[in-house]
Coordinates of C-alpha atoms in Angstrom, one line a residue:
Chain A
M1 CA -43.6 -92.0 24.3
I2 CA -43.3 -89.7 27.1
K3 CA -42.1 -91.1 30.3
A4 CA -43.7 -90.5 33.2
N5 CA -41.0 -90.6 35.8
F6 CA -39.2 -87.9 33.6
L7 CA -42.1 -85.6 33.6
S8 CA -42.4 -82.4 36.5
G9 CA -45.5 -81.3 37.7
T10 CA -45.4 -78.3 34.6
E11 CA -44.9 -80.9 32.4
V12 CA -47.6 -83.0 33.0
H13 CA -49.7 -80.1 32.2
R14 CA -47.9 -79.4 29.4
S15 CA -48.2 -82.9 27.9
R16 CA -52.0 -83.0 28.9
T17 CA -53.0 -80.2 26.9
A18 CA -51.0 -81.4 23.8
L19 CA -52.7 -84.4 24.0
W20 CA -56.1 -82.8 24.8
G21 CA -55.2 -80.6 21.3
T22 CA -55.5 -83.5 19.3
G23 CA -59.0 -84.0 19.8
T24 CA -58.4 -87.2 21.7
A25 CA -61.0 -88.0 24.6
L26 CA -58.5 -90.3 26.1
F27 CA -54.9 -89.8 28.0
P28 CA -52.5 -92.8 27.3
Y29 CA -51.9 -92.7 31.6
P30 CA -53.8 -92.7 34.2
V31 CA -53.0 -89.3 35.0
Q32 CA -54.1 -88.9 38.8
K33 CA -51.5 -91.9 39.6
L34 CA -48.9 -89.9 37.4
A35 CA -49.5 -86.5 38.9
K36 CA -49.8 -87.9 42.5
G37 CA -49.1 -85.1 44.9
R38 CA -48.3 -82.5 42.1
F39 CA -51.7 -81.0 41.2
K40 CA -54.6 -80.5 43.4
M41 CA -57.7 -82.6 43.1
A42 CA -60.7 -80.5 42.0
K43 CA -64.2 -81.6 43.5
I44 CA -66.4 -80.8 40.9
A45 CA -70.6 -80.5 40.9
V46 CA -71.9 -81.7 37.8
I47 CA -75.8 -80.4 37.8
L48 CA -78.3 -82.4 36.3
E49 CA -82.1 -83.0 35.4
D50 CA -83.7 -85.3 33.3
M51 CA -83.1 -85.0 29.4
F52 CA -79.2 -83.8 29.6
E53 CA -77.6 -84.1 26.6
D54 CA -75.9 -87.1 26.7
S55 CA -72.3 -86.7 25.4
E56 CA -72.3 -83.0 27.4
Y57 CA -71.9 -85.1 30.2
T58 CA -70.3 -88.1 29.9
E59 CA -67.5 -86.8 28.3
P60 CA -66.6 -84.3 30.3
V61 CA -66.8 -86.2 33.3
K62 CA -64.4 -89.0 31.7
A63 CA -61.9 -86.4 30.9
F64 CA -62.3 -84.9 34.9
R65 CA -61.4 -87.9 36.3
E66 CA -59.3 -89.2 34.0
A67 CA -57.3 -86.1 35.1
G68 CA -57.9 -87.2 38.8
H69 CA -60.8 -85.3 39.6
E70 CA -63.6 -86.0 41.3
T71 CA -67.0 -85.2 40.3
V72 CA -70.1 -85.0 42.1
N73 CA -73.9 -85.2 40.2
V74 CA -76.0 -82.8 42.2
G75 CA -79.8 -82.0 41.1
L76 CA -83.3 -81.8 42.6
E77 CA -83.6 -85.2 44.6
E78 CA -81.0 -87.4 45.8
A79 CA -80.6 -90.6 44.7
K80 CA -83.1 -90.3 41.7
E81 CA -82.1 -92.0 38.4
V82 CA -81.8 -89.0 35.7
K83 CA -81.6 -89.7 32.0
G84 CA -80.0 -88.2 29.0
K85 CA -82.2 -87.1 26.0
K86 CA -80.8 -88.9 23.3
E87 CA -79.4 -92.2 24.2
G88 CA -80.8 -92.4 27.6
T89 CA -77.9 -92.8 29.5
P90 CA -78.3 -92.9 33.5
A91 CA -77.0 -90.5 35.6
T92 CA -77.7 -90.7 39.6
I93 CA -77.9 -87.8 41.6
D94 CA -75.1 -88.0 44.3
R95 CA -76.4 -84.9 46.4
A96 CA -79.5 -82.9 46.7
L97 CA -79.3 -79.3 45.7
G98 CA -81.3 -78.4 49.2
Q99 CA -78.1 -80.2 51.2
V100 CA -74.9 -78.8 49.4
N101 CA -73.7 -75.1 48.5
S102 CA -71.2 -73.8 46.1
G103 CA -69.0 -73.4 48.9
D104 CA -68.5 -77.7 48.9
Y105 CA -66.9 -77.6 45.3
D106 CA -64.0 -76.2 43.5
A107 CA -66.1 -76.0 40.0
L108 CA -69.3 -76.4 38.5
L109 CA -70.1 -78.3 35.1
I110 CA -73.2 -77.3 33.7
P111 CA -74.1 -80.1 30.9
G112 CA -76.9 -79.0 28.2
G113 CA -80.0 -79.9 26.6
Y114 CA -83.1 -79.9 28.7
S115 CA -81.8 -80.3 31.7
P116 CA -80.8 -76.9 32.3
D117 CA -84.5 -75.8 31.5
K118 CA -86.1 -78.1 34.0
L119 CA -83.3 -77.1 36.6
R120 CA -84.3 -73.1 36.4
A121 CA -88.2 -74.0 36.9
H122 CA -87.2 -74.3 40.4
E123 CA -85.0 -71.6 43.0
S124 CA -82.4 -74.2 44.6
P125 CA -80.5 -74.6 41.2
I126 CA -80.4 -71.1 40.0
E127 CA -79.2 -70.2 43.8
F128 CA -76.2 -72.9 43.7
V129 CA -75.1 -71.8 40.1
K130 CA -75.0 -68.2 41.2
G131 CA -72.8 -69.0 43.8
F132 CA -70.0 -70.5 42.2
M133 CA -70.3 -67.1 39.5
D134 CA -70.0 -64.8 43.1
E135 CA -67.1 -66.7 44.3
G136 CA -65.5 -66.6 40.8
K137 CA -65.2 -70.8 40.8
P138 CA -64.6 -72.2 37.7
V139 CA -68.1 -72.7 35.6
F140 CA -68.1 -75.0 32.3
S141 CA -71.6 -74.4 30.8
I142 CA -72.5 -76.0 27.1
C143 CA -75.4 -75.8 25.2
H144 CA -78.2 -74.8 27.4
G145 CA -76.2 -74.7 30.5
A146 CA -76.1 -71.2 29.8
Q147 CA -79.8 -70.7 30.5
L148 CA -78.8 -71.7 33.9
L149 CA -76.3 -68.6 34.0
I150 CA -79.1 -66.5 32.7
S151 CA -81.9 -67.0 35.5
A152 CA -78.9 -66.7 37.8
D153 CA -78.5 -63.1 36.5
A154 CA -74.5 -63.8 36.2
L155 CA -73.7 -63.0 32.5
K156 CA -74.3 -59.4 32.5
G157 CA -70.9 -57.9 30.6
K158 CA -69.2 -61.4 30.0
K159 CA -68.4 -63.1 27.0
A160 CA -70.0 -66.0 26.6
T161 CA -71.8 -68.7 23.7
G162 CA -74.4 -71.4 23.7
W163 CA -76.6 -73.3 21.5
K164 CA -77.6 -70.9 19.0
S165 CA -81.9 -71.0 19.9
I166 CA -80.7 -69.1 23.2
K167 CA -78.5 -66.8 21.4
Q168 CA -80.7 -63.9 22.0
D169 CA -81.8 -65.0 25.4
I170 CA -77.8 -64.8 25.9
K171 CA -77.7 -61.0 24.5
N172 CA -80.8 -59.7 26.3
A173 CA -78.8 -61.3 29.4
G174 CA -76.1 -58.3 29.2
A175 CA -73.9 -60.8 27.5
E176 CA -71.6 -60.7 24.4
Y177 CA -72.6 -63.7 22.3
L178 CA -69.7 -65.2 20.5
D179 CA -70.4 -68.0 17.9
R180 CA -67.2 -69.8 18.4
E181 CA -66.4 -73.4 19.9
V182 CA -65.5 -72.4 22.9
V183 CA -65.2 -68.7 25.0
E184 CA -63.3 -68.0 27.9
D185 CA -64.2 -64.8 30.2
G186 CA -62.6 -65.4 33.7
N187 CA -63.9 -68.2 35.3
L188 CA -66.2 -69.0 33.0
V189 CA -65.8 -71.4 30.3
S190 CA -68.4 -71.4 27.5
S191 CA -69.7 -73.6 24.0
R192 CA -72.2 -74.0 21.8
Q193 CA -73.0 -77.9 21.3
P194 CA -71.5 -81.6 21.3
Q195 CA -69.2 -80.5 18.1
D196 CA -67.0 -78.1 20.4
L197 CA -66.6 -80.7 23.5
P198 CA -63.2 -81.4 23.0
A199 CA -62.4 -77.4 22.7
F200 CA -64.8 -77.2 25.5
I201 CA -62.9 -80.0 27.7
K202 CA -59.4 -78.8 27.1
A203 CA -60.2 -75.0 28.3
S204 CA -62.0 -76.4 30.9
L205 CA -59.3 -78.7 32.5
S206 CA -57.0 -75.7 32.0
K207 CA -59.3 -74.1 34.7
L208 CA -58.6 -77.0 37.2
Chain B
M1 CA -130.7 -74.1 27.3
I2 CA -130.2 -71.8 24.6
K3 CA -131.9 -72.2 21.6
A4 CA -129.5 -71.7 18.4
N5 CA -132.5 -69.6 16.2
F6 CA -132.7 -67.1 18.9
L7 CA -129.1 -66.2 19.0
S8 CA -127.8 -63.4 17.0
G9 CA -124.0 -62.9 15.9
T10 CA -124.0 -61.2 19.3
E11 CA -125.3 -63.6 21.4
V12 CA -123.3 -66.3 20.0
H13 CA -120.2 -64.9 20.6
R14 CA -121.8 -64.5 24.4
S15 CA -122.8 -67.5 24.9
R16 CA -119.5 -68.5 23.6
T17 CA -117.7 -66.8 26.3
A18 CA -120.3 -67.9 29.2
L19 CA -120.2 -71.6 28.2
W20 CA -116.0 -71.1 28.2
G21 CA -116.2 -69.6 31.2
T22 CA -117.1 -72.6 33.1
G23 CA -113.6 -74.2 32.0
T24 CA -115.5 -76.8 30.2
A25 CA -113.4 -77.7 26.8
L26 CA -116.4 -78.4 24.7
F27 CA -119.2 -76.4 23.0
P28 CA -122.8 -77.9 23.3
Y29 CA -123.5 -77.2 19.8
P30 CA -121.5 -77.5 16.4
V31 CA -120.9 -73.8 16.7
Q32 CA -119.7 -74.2 13.2
K33 CA -123.2 -74.6 12.0
L34 CA -124.8 -72.3 14.5
A35 CA -123.1 -69.2 13.3
K36 CA -122.8 -69.8 10.1
G37 CA -122.2 -66.6 8.2
R38 CA -122.7 -64.9 11.2
F39 CA -118.9 -64.9 12.5
K40 CA -116.2 -64.2 10.4
M41 CA -113.9 -67.6 10.3
A42 CA -110.7 -67.4 11.1
K43 CA -107.7 -68.8 9.1
I44 CA -105.1 -69.6 12.0
A45 CA -101.6 -71.0 11.7
V46 CA -100.2 -73.3 14.6
I47 CA -96.6 -73.7 14.8
L48 CA -95.4 -77.2 15.4
E49 CA -92.3 -78.8 16.1
D50 CA -91.0 -82.1 18.0
M51 CA -92.0 -81.9 21.8
F52 CA -94.7 -80.1 21.8
E53 CA -96.8 -80.1 25.1
D54 CA -99.5 -81.9 23.8
S55 CA -102.5 -80.5 25.5
E56 CA -101.4 -76.9 24.3
Y57 CA -101.7 -77.8 20.7
T58 CA -105.0 -80.5 21.1
E59 CA -107.0 -78.0 23.3
P60 CA -106.7 -74.5 21.5
V61 CA -107.2 -76.6 17.8
K62 CA -110.0 -78.4 18.9
A63 CA -112.0 -75.2 20.4
F64 CA -110.6 -73.2 17.7
R65 CA -112.4 -75.8 15.0
E66 CA -115.5 -76.5 17.0
A67 CA -116.1 -72.3 16.8
G68 CA -116.0 -72.8 13.1
H69 CA -112.3 -71.8 12.2
E70 CA -109.6 -73.3 10.6
T71 CA -106.4 -74.7 11.6
V72 CA -103.1 -75.1 9.6
N73 CA -100.0 -76.7 10.8
V74 CA -97.0 -75.0 9.8
G75 CA -93.4 -76.1 10.9
L76 CA -90.0 -76.8 9.5
E77 CA -90.9 -79.6 6.8
E78 CA -94.0 -80.5 5.0
A79 CA -95.8 -83.5 5.9
K80 CA -93.5 -84.6 8.6
E81 CA -95.6 -86.1 11.6
V82 CA -93.8 -84.0 14.4
K83 CA -94.9 -85.8 18.2
G84 CA -96.1 -84.4 21.8
K85 CA -93.7 -84.5 24.5
K86 CA -95.9 -86.4 27.1
E87 CA -98.0 -88.5 24.9
G88 CA -96.6 -88.5 21.7
T89 CA -99.6 -87.1 20.2
P90 CA -98.9 -87.3 16.3
A91 CA -99.6 -84.1 14.1
T92 CA -98.6 -83.6 10.3
I93 CA -97.4 -80.3 9.0
D94 CA -99.3 -78.8 6.9
R95 CA -97.5 -76.0 5.2
A96 CA -93.5 -75.5 5.7
L97 CA -92.2 -72.4 6.6
G98 CA -90.3 -71.4 3.8
Q99 CA -93.9 -71.6 1.8
V100 CA -96.0 -69.4 4.0
N101 CA -95.9 -66.3 5.5
S102 CA -97.9 -64.2 8.0
G103 CA -99.8 -62.7 5.4
D104 CA -101.7 -66.0 4.2
Y105 CA -103.3 -66.4 8.1
D106 CA -105.2 -64.1 10.3
A107 CA -103.6 -65.6 13.8
L108 CA -101.0 -67.5 15.4
L109 CA -101.3 -70.1 18.0
I110 CA -97.9 -71.3 19.6
P111 CA -98.0 -73.9 21.7
G112 CA -95.4 -74.7 24.3
G113 CA -92.9 -78.0 25.4
Y114 CA -89.9 -78.0 23.9
S115 CA -91.2 -77.3 20.5
P116 CA -89.9 -73.2 20.2
D117 CA -87.1 -74.1 21.4
K118 CA -86.4 -76.6 18.8
L119 CA -88.1 -74.1 16.0
R120 CA -86.2 -70.7 17.3
A121 CA -82.8 -72.7 16.1
H122 CA -84.0 -71.5 12.6
E123 CA -84.6 -68.5 10.8
S124 CA -88.0 -68.9 9.0
P125 CA -90.0 -69.5 12.3
I126 CA -88.8 -66.8 13.8
E127 CA -89.4 -64.3 10.9
F128 CA -92.9 -65.9 10.5
V129 CA -93.6 -65.1 14.1
K130 CA -92.2 -61.9 13.8
G131 CA -95.1 -61.2 10.8
F132 CA -97.8 -61.9 12.9
M133 CA -96.5 -59.5 15.6
D134 CA -95.7 -56.8 13.3
E135 CA -99.2 -56.8 11.7
G136 CA -100.7 -56.8 14.9
K137 CA -102.5 -60.0 14.2
P138 CA -103.9 -62.0 17.1
V139 CA -100.9 -64.0 18.6
F140 CA -101.5 -66.7 21.4
S141 CA -98.3 -68.2 23.3
I142 CA -98.5 -70.5 26.1
C143 CA -95.9 -71.6 28.2
H144 CA -92.3 -71.9 26.2
G145 CA -94.2 -70.2 23.3
A146 CA -93.0 -66.7 24.6
Q147 CA -89.5 -68.3 23.6
L148 CA -90.1 -67.6 19.6
L149 CA -91.7 -64.5 20.8
I150 CA -88.0 -63.3 22.4
S151 CA -85.9 -64.7 19.3
A152 CA -88.6 -62.4 17.3
D153 CA -87.5 -59.4 19.5
A154 CA -91.4 -59.0 19.3
L155 CA -92.0 -58.4 23.5
K156 CA -90.1 -55.1 24.3
G157 CA -93.0 -53.0 26.2
K158 CA -95.2 -55.7 26.4
K159 CA -97.0 -57.6 29.0
A160 CA -96.8 -61.2 29.0
T161 CA -96.4 -64.3 30.9
G162 CA -94.8 -68.2 29.6
W163 CA -93.7 -71.1 31.8
K164 CA -91.6 -70.1 34.7
S165 CA -88.4 -71.4 33.7
I166 CA -88.2 -68.3 31.0
K167 CA -89.5 -65.9 33.6
Q168 CA -86.1 -64.0 33.3
D169 CA -85.8 -64.4 29.4
I170 CA -89.0 -62.9 29.1
K171 CA -87.9 -60.0 31.4
N172 CA -85.0 -59.6 29.8
A173 CA -86.4 -59.3 26.5
G174 CA -88.3 -56.1 27.6
A175 CA -91.6 -57.5 28.7
E176 CA -93.6 -56.9 31.7
Y177 CA -93.9 -60.6 33.2
L178 CA -97.1 -61.3 35.0
D179 CA -97.9 -64.6 37.3
R180 CA -101.3 -64.9 35.8
E181 CA -103.7 -67.8 34.1
V182 CA -103.4 -65.5 31.3
V183 CA -102.3 -61.9 30.2
E184 CA -103.6 -59.8 27.2
D185 CA -101.9 -56.8 25.5
G186 CA -103.3 -55.6 22.5
N187 CA -103.1 -59.0 19.9
L188 CA -101.0 -60.5 22.0
V189 CA -102.4 -63.3 24.6
S190 CA -100.2 -65.5 26.8
S191 CA -100.7 -68.0 29.5
R192 CA -98.4 -69.9 31.9
Q193 CA -99.3 -73.8 31.1
P194 CA -101.1 -76.4 30.4
Q195 CA -103.5 -76.0 33.6
D196 CA -104.1 -71.9 32.2
L197 CA -105.7 -73.8 29.2
P198 CA -109.6 -72.8 29.8
A199 CA -108.6 -69.2 30.8
F200 CA -106.2 -68.9 27.2
I201 CA -108.6 -70.4 24.9
K202 CA -111.4 -68.2 26.2
A203 CA -109.1 -64.9 25.9
S204 CA -107.6 -66.3 22.5
L205 CA -111.2 -67.4 21.3
S206 CA -112.3 -63.2 22.1
K207 CA -109.5 -62.0 19.9
L208 CA -110.8 -63.6 16.4

């Protein structure tokens, strides 16, 4: 067993990486206490609407929080309860998109399902996502998440992946589509589907 | 009132057009009897999966049948009952995509909703749609229907429309996106949303 009080900041990071490498969704320690004062906590926006892919919201958010980061659900309407596509997981929108901008956050998570399609029928989510990409802040996109990046015209020249149904859209947007569990290109981390979550979460945490 | 026995084939066509122009979803006469032997009945494939936009299936199919045409539901699995997104409208898949090809039909209807996204995660629906476009047969695409045309790489140089969330995808596919209730370009008829159905049906019938 690793003893918390023997760890330097670097070692904390390495141990987290090693633990994630096993594909487990839980850390053995409350890392936010373990690492207090040793790494910067990030404020992560999670952009959501109805019919998000349940696990692509719940698992990364759980992992980010367990690692000591803060997550804030942003969406079209403040206080609205949106629901997951398969299991009906409820999620409350903390802040409406009209009231926030990318400058308020350190990173962005875009869960998949049909939430991205619903969001990109409006201008404010597209502008919000574009802000993170323009500023080079970490953006974590899984499954249909890349649809928002396409509408933000933010994939030109990037390596990226996403759910197979949108492969042609990702290519047509000027990206190089790679059929891999996780693709990292600069600030952008992308994955294809729920099965890729362990690799997606590991790569996303490494950007924070 | 128009008397059926006074109508020539051409007049039948004109009267249908005029009646559709009012936006009504019903003809005052059973046109298949009225026009018996006077115009060619078309066999129209309707490509469907779960979560189709209910009215984008029911209304065109009703109109096509009332005009004397035949419709056949094609999908991933024969005899599967697929359901509409909003109202749960049931539709039975008559023929599986692996057993049919575009040569078996005169025209294709692609209702929207999330059905096109589900279909284009597979190769057979993409190939099926591509066949109609390659052969220049009438293709009627509404809402998210254009997603299948994008995956079939069939929109280059075409004028087209679709649901606003996929506007950028349609443009990136090489089409000229027009924000109109119905866009006609050669064999292709496309519309944006359920509200466009009267214009969509009218234009589609005129291609049969």
